[in-house]
Amino acid sequence: MAFVTISGYPSAGKTRRAEQLKQHFERRLQDPSYDGPPLKVTIVSDDSLNLPRSVYDDGRAEKPARGALFTAVQRQMAQDTILIVDSLNYIKGFRYQMYCAAREHKLRVCTVFVVAMHDQCREWNASREDGRAYAPETLENLLMRYEEPSSMVRWDSPLFTVPWTDADVPADDIWKAITEGIVKPPNAGTQAVPKAPTDALRTLEHTSNTMVAAIMAEQAASGGLGGPVTLSLSSTLKPKVDLPSRNVTLSELQRLKRQFVTVHKKAITLGTTEKGAVDWSEESIADKFALYIEGNLKP
């Protein structure tokens, strides 16, 4: 339904703002005047995933931690969920990655930028007694590397800035953004590529081999007269192929079969950009191979 990205300096108060948002959303959903679909509010954070602040001490540890956060976010994205991701989210490329995932799920999006002065972040971090403080050198590194959200780019928009002086978040404006905002459809850059079933390679090889054998058997029975031929591959699978009026050799059919399998194997292993669902059934493969034979066999 909606995806809210919380971003801000380390120890700037992001978790507090995320909890405020969650409380506002849940109150509105429980209000008798609410007439929308039933929704749940979920927060995914470093803490919910048991990621210690020490993962930010080293880039080699931070990368898999960020991957774990992204995976958890993707799992929670749904049409019945208002999802809040409470983390540093300080890299604009990572915010863009989550934005693309939200578009794939057709969710409304917004970004909440939690602002605090550097000295305040240092002071609040030093005073933490919950075991969630950053190492001083890590804090300085993150403050320096932080990439601020911008309302000028689509993956940070709409952007709501919440300074440390505000007692609460702009709940009314954020609620309007996630319930009435435009749902941007997936585009070529964000849409998931359709994947073939796990047995597609086996079906491709088996069906094409069976058709080659059936064509050779049909030629032997008819004396190589050519023309339209119905191949009985099974009780339900009977593809038709138009053969030239001459004897087609086994080597010709094997060569065409190898070319056909090579082309379609690449589509299976790398994915395909065809729109809609891709049919890798025996019937579909047999029909495609029949057309391939007709188009590539010499008269």
mmCIF file of C-alpha atoms in Angstrom:
data_model
loop_
_atom_site.group_PDB
_atom_site.id
_atom_site.type_symbol
_atom_site.label_atom_id
_atom_site.label_comp_id
_atom_site.label_asym_id
_atom_site.label_seq_id
_atom_site.Cartn_x
_atom_site.Cartn_y
_atom_site.Cartn_z
ATOM 1 C CA MET A 1 0.000 0.000 0.000
ATOM 2 C CA ALA A 2 2.720 2.468 1.024
ATOM 3 C CA PHE A 3 6.431 2.648 1.717
ATOM 4 C CA VAL A 4 7.979 5.284 4.006
ATOM 5 C CA THR A 5 11.754 5.741 4.056
ATOM 6 C CA ILE A 6 13.233 7.267 7.202
ATOM 7 C CA SER A 7 16.631 8.856 6.604
ATOM 8 C CA GLY A 8 18.910 10.933 8.765
ATOM 9 C CA TYR A 9 22.228 11.308 10.535
ATOM 10 C CA PRO A 10 23.288 8.632 13.025
ATOM 11 C CA SER A 11 21.757 9.235 16.473
ATOM 12 C CA ALA A 12 19.498 11.992 15.081
ATOM 13 C CA GLY A 13 16.274 10.513 16.477
ATOM 14 C CA LYS A 14 15.069 8.462 13.510
ATOM 15 C CA THR A 15 13.604 5.628 15.591
ATOM 16 C CA ARG A 16 11.579 8.106 17.656
ATOM 17 C CA ARG A 17 10.119 9.594 14.473
ATOM 18 C CA ALA A 18 9.363 6.133 13.068
ATOM 19 C CA GLU A 19 7.470 5.211 16.237
ATOM 20 C CA GLN A 20 5.550 8.508 16.111
ATOM 21 C CA LEU A 21 4.523 7.761 12.546
ATOM 22 C CA LYS A 22 3.454 4.224 13.432
ATOM 23 C CA GLN A 23 1.280 5.499 16.283
ATOM 24 C CA HIS A 24 -0.361 8.144 14.085
ATOM 25 C CA PHE A 25 -1.061 5.649 11.303
ATOM 26 C CA GLU A 26 -2.526 3.046 13.665
ATOM 27 C CA ARG A 27 -4.782 5.645 15.312
ATOM 28 C CA ARG A 28 -6.129 6.701 11.934
ATOM 29 C CA LEU A 29 -6.697 3.116 10.828
ATOM 30 C CA GLN A 30 -8.661 2.413 14.028
ATOM 31 C CA ASP A 31 -10.713 5.596 13.754
ATOM 32 C CA PRO A 32 -14.413 4.867 13.034
ATOM 33 C CA SER A 33 -14.347 7.445 10.241
ATOM 34 C CA TYR A 34 -11.692 5.504 8.323
ATOM 35 C CA ASP A 35 -13.374 3.763 5.391
ATOM 36 C CA GLY A 36 -10.352 2.457 3.498
ATOM 37 C CA PRO A 37 -9.023 -1.093 3.212
ATOM 38 C CA PRO A 38 -7.733 -2.913 6.315
ATOM 39 C CA LEU A 39 -4.035 -2.182 6.705
ATOM 40 C CA LYS A 40 -1.224 -3.014 9.089
ATOM 41 C CA VAL A 41 1.752 -0.812 9.975
ATOM 42 C CA THR A 42 5.181 -2.459 10.062
ATOM 43 C CA ILE A 43 8.629 -1.093 10.900
ATOM 44 C CA VAL A 44 11.753 -2.742 9.514
ATOM 45 C CA SER A 45 14.941 -1.486 11.156
ATOM 46 C CA ASP A 46 18.497 -2.430 12.045
ATOM 47 C CA ASP A 47 17.234 -3.264 15.525
ATOM 48 C CA SER A 48 14.393 -5.504 14.277
ATOM 49 C CA LEU A 49 16.991 -7.437 12.258
ATOM 50 C CA ASN A 50 19.464 -7.542 15.188
ATOM 51 C CA LEU A 51 22.083 -5.630 13.220
ATOM 52 C CA PRO A 52 24.504 -4.017 15.691
ATOM 53 C CA ARG A 53 25.840 -0.504 15.112
ATOM 54 C CA SER A 54 29.281 -2.067 14.701
ATOM 55 C CA VAL A 55 28.379 -3.210 11.168
ATOM 56 C CA TYR A 56 28.986 0.389 10.104
ATOM 57 C CA ASP A 57 32.563 0.233 11.393
ATOM 58 C CA ASP A 58 33.708 -1.685 8.329
ATOM 59 C CA GLY A 59 32.506 -1.513 4.735
ATOM 60 C CA ARG A 60 32.930 -5.282 4.364
ATOM 61 C CA ALA A 61 30.433 -5.858 7.182
ATOM 62 C CA GLU A 62 28.117 -3.011 6.177
ATOM 63 C CA LYS A 63 27.429 -4.305 2.662
ATOM 64 C CA PRO A 64 25.862 -7.659 3.713
ATOM 65 C CA ALA A 65 23.990 -5.866 6.510
ATOM 66 C CA ARG A 66 22.497 -3.482 3.963
ATOM 67 C CA GLY A 67 21.612 -6.495 1.828
ATOM 68 C CA ALA A 68 19.810 -8.094 4.770
ATOM 69 C CA LEU A 69 17.853 -4.883 5.328
ATOM 70 C CA PHE A 70 16.847 -4.704 1.663
ATOM 71 C CA THR A 71 15.736 -8.339 1.653
ATOM 72 C CA ALA A 72 13.615 -7.796 4.760
ATOM 73 C CA VAL A 73 12.062 -4.695 3.203
ATOM 74 C CA GLN A 74 11.145 -6.595 0.039
ATOM 75 C CA ARG A 75 9.524 -9.380 2.058
ATOM 76 C CA GLN A 76 7.324 -6.940 3.941
ATOM 77 C CA MET A 77 6.187 -4.915 0.912
ATOM 78 C CA ALA A 78 2.504 -5.637 0.280
ATOM 79 C CA GLN A 79 -0.768 -3.996 -0.664
ATOM 80 C CA ASP A 80 -2.109 -4.470 2.878
ATOM 81 C CA THR A 81 0.912 -2.909 4.620
ATOM 82 C CA ILE A 82 2.209 0.556 5.420
ATOM 83 C CA LEU A 83 5.909 -0.206 5.648
ATOM 84 C CA ILE A 84 8.344 2.099 7.455
ATOM 85 C CA VAL A 85 12.055 1.451 7.040
ATOM 86 C CA ASP A 86 13.965 2.926 9.978
ATOM 87 C CA SER A 87 17.674 2.987 9.230
ATOM 88 C CA LEU A 88 20.410 5.434 8.245
ATOM 89 C CA ASN A 89 19.520 5.088 4.541
ATOM 90 C CA TYR A 90 22.338 7.555 3.965
ATOM 91 C CA ILE A 91 23.301 6.349 0.468
ATOM 92 C CA LYS A 92 21.127 7.783 -2.298
ATOM 93 C CA GLY A 93 21.756 4.706 -4.453
ATOM 94 C CA PHE A 94 20.299 2.482 -1.723
ATOM 95 C CA ARG A 95 17.251 4.739 -1.384
ATOM 96 C CA TYR A 96 16.796 4.488 -5.148
ATOM 97 C CA GLN A 97 17.026 0.686 -4.956
ATOM 98 C CA MET A 98 14.241 0.568 -2.371
ATOM 99 C CA TYR A 99 12.206 3.050 -4.415
ATOM 100 C CA CYS A 100 12.446 0.729 -7.443
ATOM 101 C CA ALA A 101 11.294 -2.220 -5.331
ATOM 102 C CA ALA A 102 8.333 -0.166 -4.079
ATOM 103 C CA ARG A 103 7.367 0.667 -7.664
ATOM 104 C CA GLU A 104 7.478 -3.022 -8.565
ATOM 105 C CA HIS A 105 4.950 -3.620 -5.784
ATOM 106 C CA LYS A 106 2.881 -0.582 -6.884
ATOM 107 C CA LEU A 107 3.213 1.192 -3.545
ATOM 108 C CA ARG A 108 2.944 4.880 -2.762
ATOM 109 C CA VAL A 109 6.214 6.254 -1.449
ATOM 110 C CA CYS A 110 7.559 9.138 0.604
ATOM 111 C CA THR A 111 10.760 10.032 2.442
ATOM 112 C CA VAL A 112 11.074 11.485 5.942
ATOM 113 C CA PHE A 113 14.353 13.350 6.497
ATOM 114 C CA VAL A 114 15.141 13.528 10.233
ATOM 115 C CA VAL A 115 17.371 16.563 10.766
ATOM 116 C CA ALA A 116 19.699 17.309 13.672
ATOM 117 C CA MET A 117 22.910 19.294 14.080
ATOM 118 C CA HIS A 118 26.163 17.354 14.006
ATOM 119 C CA ASP A 119 27.029 18.381 17.560
ATOM 120 C CA GLN A 120 23.641 17.196 18.773
ATOM 121 C CA CYS A 121 24.159 13.804 17.114
ATOM 122 C CA ARG A 122 27.545 13.521 18.818
ATOM 123 C CA GLU A 123 26.065 14.455 22.188
ATOM 124 C CA TRP A 124 23.074 12.125 21.878
ATOM 125 C CA ASN A 125 25.288 9.263 20.707
ATOM 126 C CA ALA A 126 27.697 9.710 23.632
ATOM 127 C CA SER A 127 24.824 9.689 26.126
ATOM 128 C CA ARG A 128 23.256 6.472 24.900
ATOM 129 C CA GLU A 129 23.220 3.659 27.454
ATOM 130 C CA ASP A 130 21.244 1.083 25.491
ATOM 131 C CA GLY A 131 24.222 -0.474 23.711
ATOM 132 C CA ARG A 132 23.209 1.117 20.414
ATOM 133 C CA ALA A 133 25.795 3.873 20.244
ATOM 134 C CA TYR A 134 28.147 4.241 17.291
ATOM 135 C CA ALA A 135 31.894 4.218 17.782
ATOM 136 C CA PRO A 136 33.093 7.871 17.705
ATOM 137 C CA GLU A 137 35.198 7.377 14.573
ATOM 138 C CA THR A 138 32.292 5.572 12.852
ATOM 139 C CA LEU A 139 29.926 8.404 13.753
ATOM 140 C CA GLU A 140 32.256 10.981 12.209
ATOM 141 C CA ASN A 141 32.678 8.879 9.093
ATOM 142 C CA LEU A 142 28.918 8.504 8.638
ATOM 143 C CA LEU A 143 28.295 12.215 9.188
ATOM 144 C CA MET A 144 30.821 13.007 6.486
ATOM 145 C CA ARG A 145 29.501 10.434 3.991
ATOM 146 C CA TYR A 146 25.794 11.169 4.453
ATOM 147 C CA GLU A 147 23.972 11.975 1.191
ATOM 148 C CA GLU A 148 20.999 14.185 1.988
ATOM 149 C CA PRO A 149 17.626 13.418 0.415
ATOM 150 C CA SER A 150 16.433 15.900 -2.202
ATOM 151 C CA SER A 151 12.901 16.749 -3.289
ATOM 152 C CA MET A 152 14.328 17.292 -6.776
ATOM 153 C CA VAL A 153 14.795 13.550 -7.395
ATOM 154 C CA ARG A 154 11.886 11.161 -7.812
ATOM 155 C CA TRP A 155 13.110 8.488 -5.383
ATOM 156 C CA ASP A 156 13.158 10.942 -2.439
ATOM 157 C CA SER A 157 9.841 12.600 -3.312
ATOM 158 C CA PRO A 158 7.590 13.568 -1.716
ATOM 159 C CA LEU A 159 10.089 14.636 0.929
ATOM 160 C CA PHE A 160 9.154 15.668 4.478
ATOM 161 C CA THR A 161 11.859 17.306 6.592
ATOM 162 C CA VAL A 162 11.501 16.969 10.367
ATOM 163 C CA PRO A 163 13.949 19.165 12.364
ATOM 164 C CA TRP A 164 14.992 18.332 15.906
ATOM 165 C CA THR A 165 12.967 21.299 17.191
ATOM 166 C CA ASP A 166 9.640 19.741 16.127
ATOM 167 C CA ALA A 167 7.867 17.802 18.834
ATOM 168 C CA ASP A 168 6.074 15.600 16.313
ATOM 169 C CA VAL A 169 6.077 14.569 12.667
ATOM 170 C CA PRO A 170 3.772 16.219 10.049
ATOM 171 C CA ALA A 171 1.399 13.270 10.274
ATOM 172 C CA ASP A 172 -1.459 14.854 8.278
ATOM 173 C CA ASP A 173 0.725 15.600 5.249
ATOM 174 C CA ILE A 174 2.441 12.216 5.340
ATOM 175 C CA TRP A 175 -0.885 10.391 5.703
ATOM 176 C CA LYS A 176 -2.226 12.228 2.670
ATOM 177 C CA ALA A 177 0.882 11.330 0.656
ATOM 178 C CA ILE A 178 0.640 7.604 1.391
ATOM 179 C CA THR A 179 -3.128 7.332 0.954
ATOM 180 C CA GLU A 180 -3.857 9.793 -1.867
ATOM 181 C CA GLY A 181 -0.531 10.128 -3.659
ATOM 182 C CA ILE A 182 0.074 8.878 -7.183
ATOM 183 C CA VAL A 183 1.033 5.224 -7.491
ATOM 184 C CA LYS A 184 3.760 5.158 -10.120
ATOM 185 C CA PRO A 185 3.586 2.021 -12.286
ATOM 186 C CA PRO A 186 6.659 -0.128 -12.830
ATOM 187 C CA ASN A 187 8.658 0.815 -15.910
ATOM 188 C CA ALA A 188 11.244 -1.039 -17.969
ATOM 189 C CA GLY A 189 13.935 -0.079 -15.475
ATOM 190 C CA THR A 190 12.088 -1.312 -12.388
ATOM 191 C CA GLN A 191 9.888 -4.149 -13.621
ATOM 192 C CA ALA A 192 10.892 -7.662 -12.684
ATOM 193 C CA VAL A 193 11.928 -9.896 -15.567
ATOM 194 C CA PRO A 194 9.664 -12.953 -16.010
ATOM 195 C CA LYS A 195 11.480 -16.150 -15.094
ATOM 196 C CA ALA A 196 11.101 -19.580 -16.671
ATOM 197 C CA PRO A 197 10.048 -22.602 -14.556
ATOM 198 C CA THR A 198 12.809 -24.781 -13.152
ATOM 199 C CA ASP A 199 12.120 -27.656 -15.581
ATOM 200 C CA ALA A 200 12.090 -25.447 -18.699
ATOM 201 C CA LEU A 201 15.552 -26.553 -19.883
ATOM 202 C CA ARG A 202 14.660 -30.225 -19.584
ATOM 203 C CA THR A 203 11.356 -29.664 -21.409
ATOM 204 C CA LEU A 204 13.129 -27.732 -24.170
ATOM 205 C CA GLU A 205 15.696 -30.486 -24.775
ATOM 206 C CA HIS A 206 13.218 -33.358 -24.482
ATOM 207 C CA THR A 207 10.550 -31.855 -26.754
ATOM 208 C CA SER A 208 12.957 -30.814 -29.499
ATOM 209 C CA ASN A 209 14.708 -34.215 -29.467
ATOM 210 C CA THR A 210 11.358 -36.014 -29.627
ATOM 211 C CA MET A 211 10.263 -33.893 -32.573
ATOM 212 C CA VAL A 212 13.470 -34.637 -34.525
ATOM 213 C CA ALA A 213 12.937 -38.372 -33.993
ATOM 214 C CA ALA A 214 9.255 -38.108 -34.955
ATOM 215 C CA ILE A 215 10.059 -36.218 -38.178
ATOM 216 C CA MET A 216 12.604 -38.861 -39.211
ATOM 217 C CA ALA A 217 10.100 -41.633 -38.476
ATOM 218 C CA GLU A 218 7.344 -39.856 -40.423
ATOM 219 C CA GLN A 219 9.660 -39.388 -43.422
ATOM 220 C CA ALA A 220 10.583 -43.062 -43.417
ATOM 221 C CA ALA A 221 6.905 -44.052 -43.358
ATOM 222 C CA SER A 222 5.797 -41.625 -46.118
ATOM 223 C CA GLY A 223 8.816 -41.915 -48.389
ATOM 224 C CA GLY A 224 9.812 -38.270 -48.042
ATOM 225 C CA LEU A 225 6.802 -36.772 -49.846
ATOM 226 C CA GLY A 226 6.869 -33.680 -47.646
ATOM 227 C CA GLY A 227 3.980 -31.296 -47.052
ATOM 228 C CA PRO A 228 1.972 -30.852 -43.845
ATOM 229 C CA VAL A 229 2.769 -33.545 -41.304
ATOM 230 C CA THR A 230 1.189 -34.219 -37.913
ATOM 231 C CA LEU A 231 3.689 -35.538 -35.378
ATOM 232 C CA SER A 232 2.297 -37.803 -32.664
ATOM 233 C CA LEU A 233 4.597 -37.024 -29.748
ATOM 234 C CA SER A 234 2.063 -38.210 -27.164
ATOM 235 C CA SER A 235 -1.664 -38.788 -26.812
ATOM 236 C CA THR A 236 -2.236 -35.079 -26.266
ATOM 237 C CA LEU A 237 0.754 -33.470 -28.032
ATOM 238 C CA LYS A 238 0.409 -33.544 -31.836
ATOM 239 C CA PRO A 239 2.183 -30.551 -33.412
ATOM 240 C CA LYS A 240 1.989 -29.909 -37.157
ATOM 241 C CA VAL A 241 4.968 -29.051 -39.342
ATOM 242 C CA ASP A 242 5.196 -28.321 -43.074
ATOM 243 C CA LEU A 243 8.184 -30.197 -44.548
ATOM 244 C CA PRO A 244 9.817 -29.624 -47.977
ATOM 245 C CA SER A 245 9.141 -32.186 -50.729
ATOM 246 C CA ARG A 246 12.451 -33.965 -50.280
ATOM 247 C CA ASN A 247 14.184 -36.112 -47.728
ATOM 248 C CA VAL A 248 15.304 -33.977 -44.786
ATOM 249 C CA THR A 249 18.505 -35.388 -43.322
ATOM 250 C CA LEU A 250 19.091 -36.081 -39.659
ATOM 251 C CA SER A 251 22.115 -33.751 -39.686
ATOM 252 C CA GLU A 252 19.923 -30.861 -40.920
ATOM 253 C CA LEU A 253 17.386 -31.418 -38.163
ATOM 254 C CA GLN A 254 20.087 -31.791 -35.518
ATOM 255 C CA ARG A 255 21.697 -28.525 -36.640
ATOM 256 C CA LEU A 256 18.355 -26.664 -36.456
ATOM 257 C CA LYS A 257 17.614 -28.279 -33.119
ATOM 258 C CA ARG A 258 20.962 -27.097 -31.676
ATOM 259 C CA GLN A 259 20.349 -23.538 -32.933
ATOM 260 C CA PHE A 260 16.803 -23.511 -31.547
ATOM 261 C CA VAL A 261 17.882 -24.831 -28.140
ATOM 262 C CA THR A 262 20.803 -22.379 -27.915
ATOM 263 C CA VAL A 263 18.575 -19.357 -28.558
ATOM 264 C CA HIS A 264 15.883 -20.412 -26.113
ATOM 265 C CA LYS A 265 18.321 -21.643 -23.470
ATOM 266 C CA LYS A 266 19.689 -18.100 -23.221
ATOM 267 C CA ALA A 267 16.153 -16.772 -22.665
ATOM 268 C CA ILE A 268 15.578 -19.358 -19.937
ATOM 269 C CA THR A 269 18.832 -18.806 -18.032
ATOM 270 C CA LEU A 270 19.060 -15.014 -18.363
ATOM 271 C CA GLY A 271 15.357 -14.181 -18.351
ATOM 272 C CA THR A 272 13.319 -12.660 -21.133
ATOM 273 C CA THR A 273 12.088 -9.161 -21.882
ATOM 274 C CA GLU A 274 8.898 -10.413 -23.555
ATOM 275 C CA LYS A 275 5.829 -8.729 -22.090
ATOM 276 C CA GLY A 276 3.446 -10.878 -20.121
ATOM 277 C CA ALA A 277 3.846 -14.469 -19.009
ATOM 278 C CA VAL A 278 6.167 -16.726 -20.998
ATOM 279 C CA ASP A 279 4.833 -20.200 -21.847
ATOM 280 C CA TRP A 280 7.480 -22.918 -21.541
ATOM 281 C CA SER A 281 5.068 -25.863 -21.813
ATOM 282 C CA GLU A 282 5.685 -28.795 -24.156
ATOM 283 C CA GLU A 283 2.898 -27.573 -26.463
ATOM 284 C CA SER A 284 4.380 -24.088 -26.746
ATOM 285 C CA ILE A 285 7.927 -25.351 -27.335
ATOM 286 C CA ALA A 286 6.716 -27.848 -29.959
ATOM 287 C CA ASP A 287 4.816 -25.131 -31.846
ATOM 288 C CA LYS A 288 7.823 -22.788 -31.712
ATOM 289 C CA PHE A 289 10.188 -25.500 -32.947
ATOM 290 C CA ALA A 290 7.816 -26.409 -35.789
ATOM 291 C CA LEU A 291 7.763 -22.783 -36.927
ATOM 292 C CA TYR A 292 11.554 -22.612 -36.604
ATOM 293 C CA ILE A 293 11.979 -25.712 -38.775
ATOM 294 C CA GLU A 294 9.613 -24.376 -41.436
ATOM 295 C CA GLY A 295 11.395 -21.046 -41.560
ATOM 296 C CA ASN A 296 14.939 -22.429 -41.738
ATOM 297 C CA LEU A 297 14.768 -25.638 -43.785
ATOM 298 C CA LYS A 298 15.794 -25.201 -47.407
ATOM 299 C CA PRO A 299 13.142 -26.255 -50.005
#
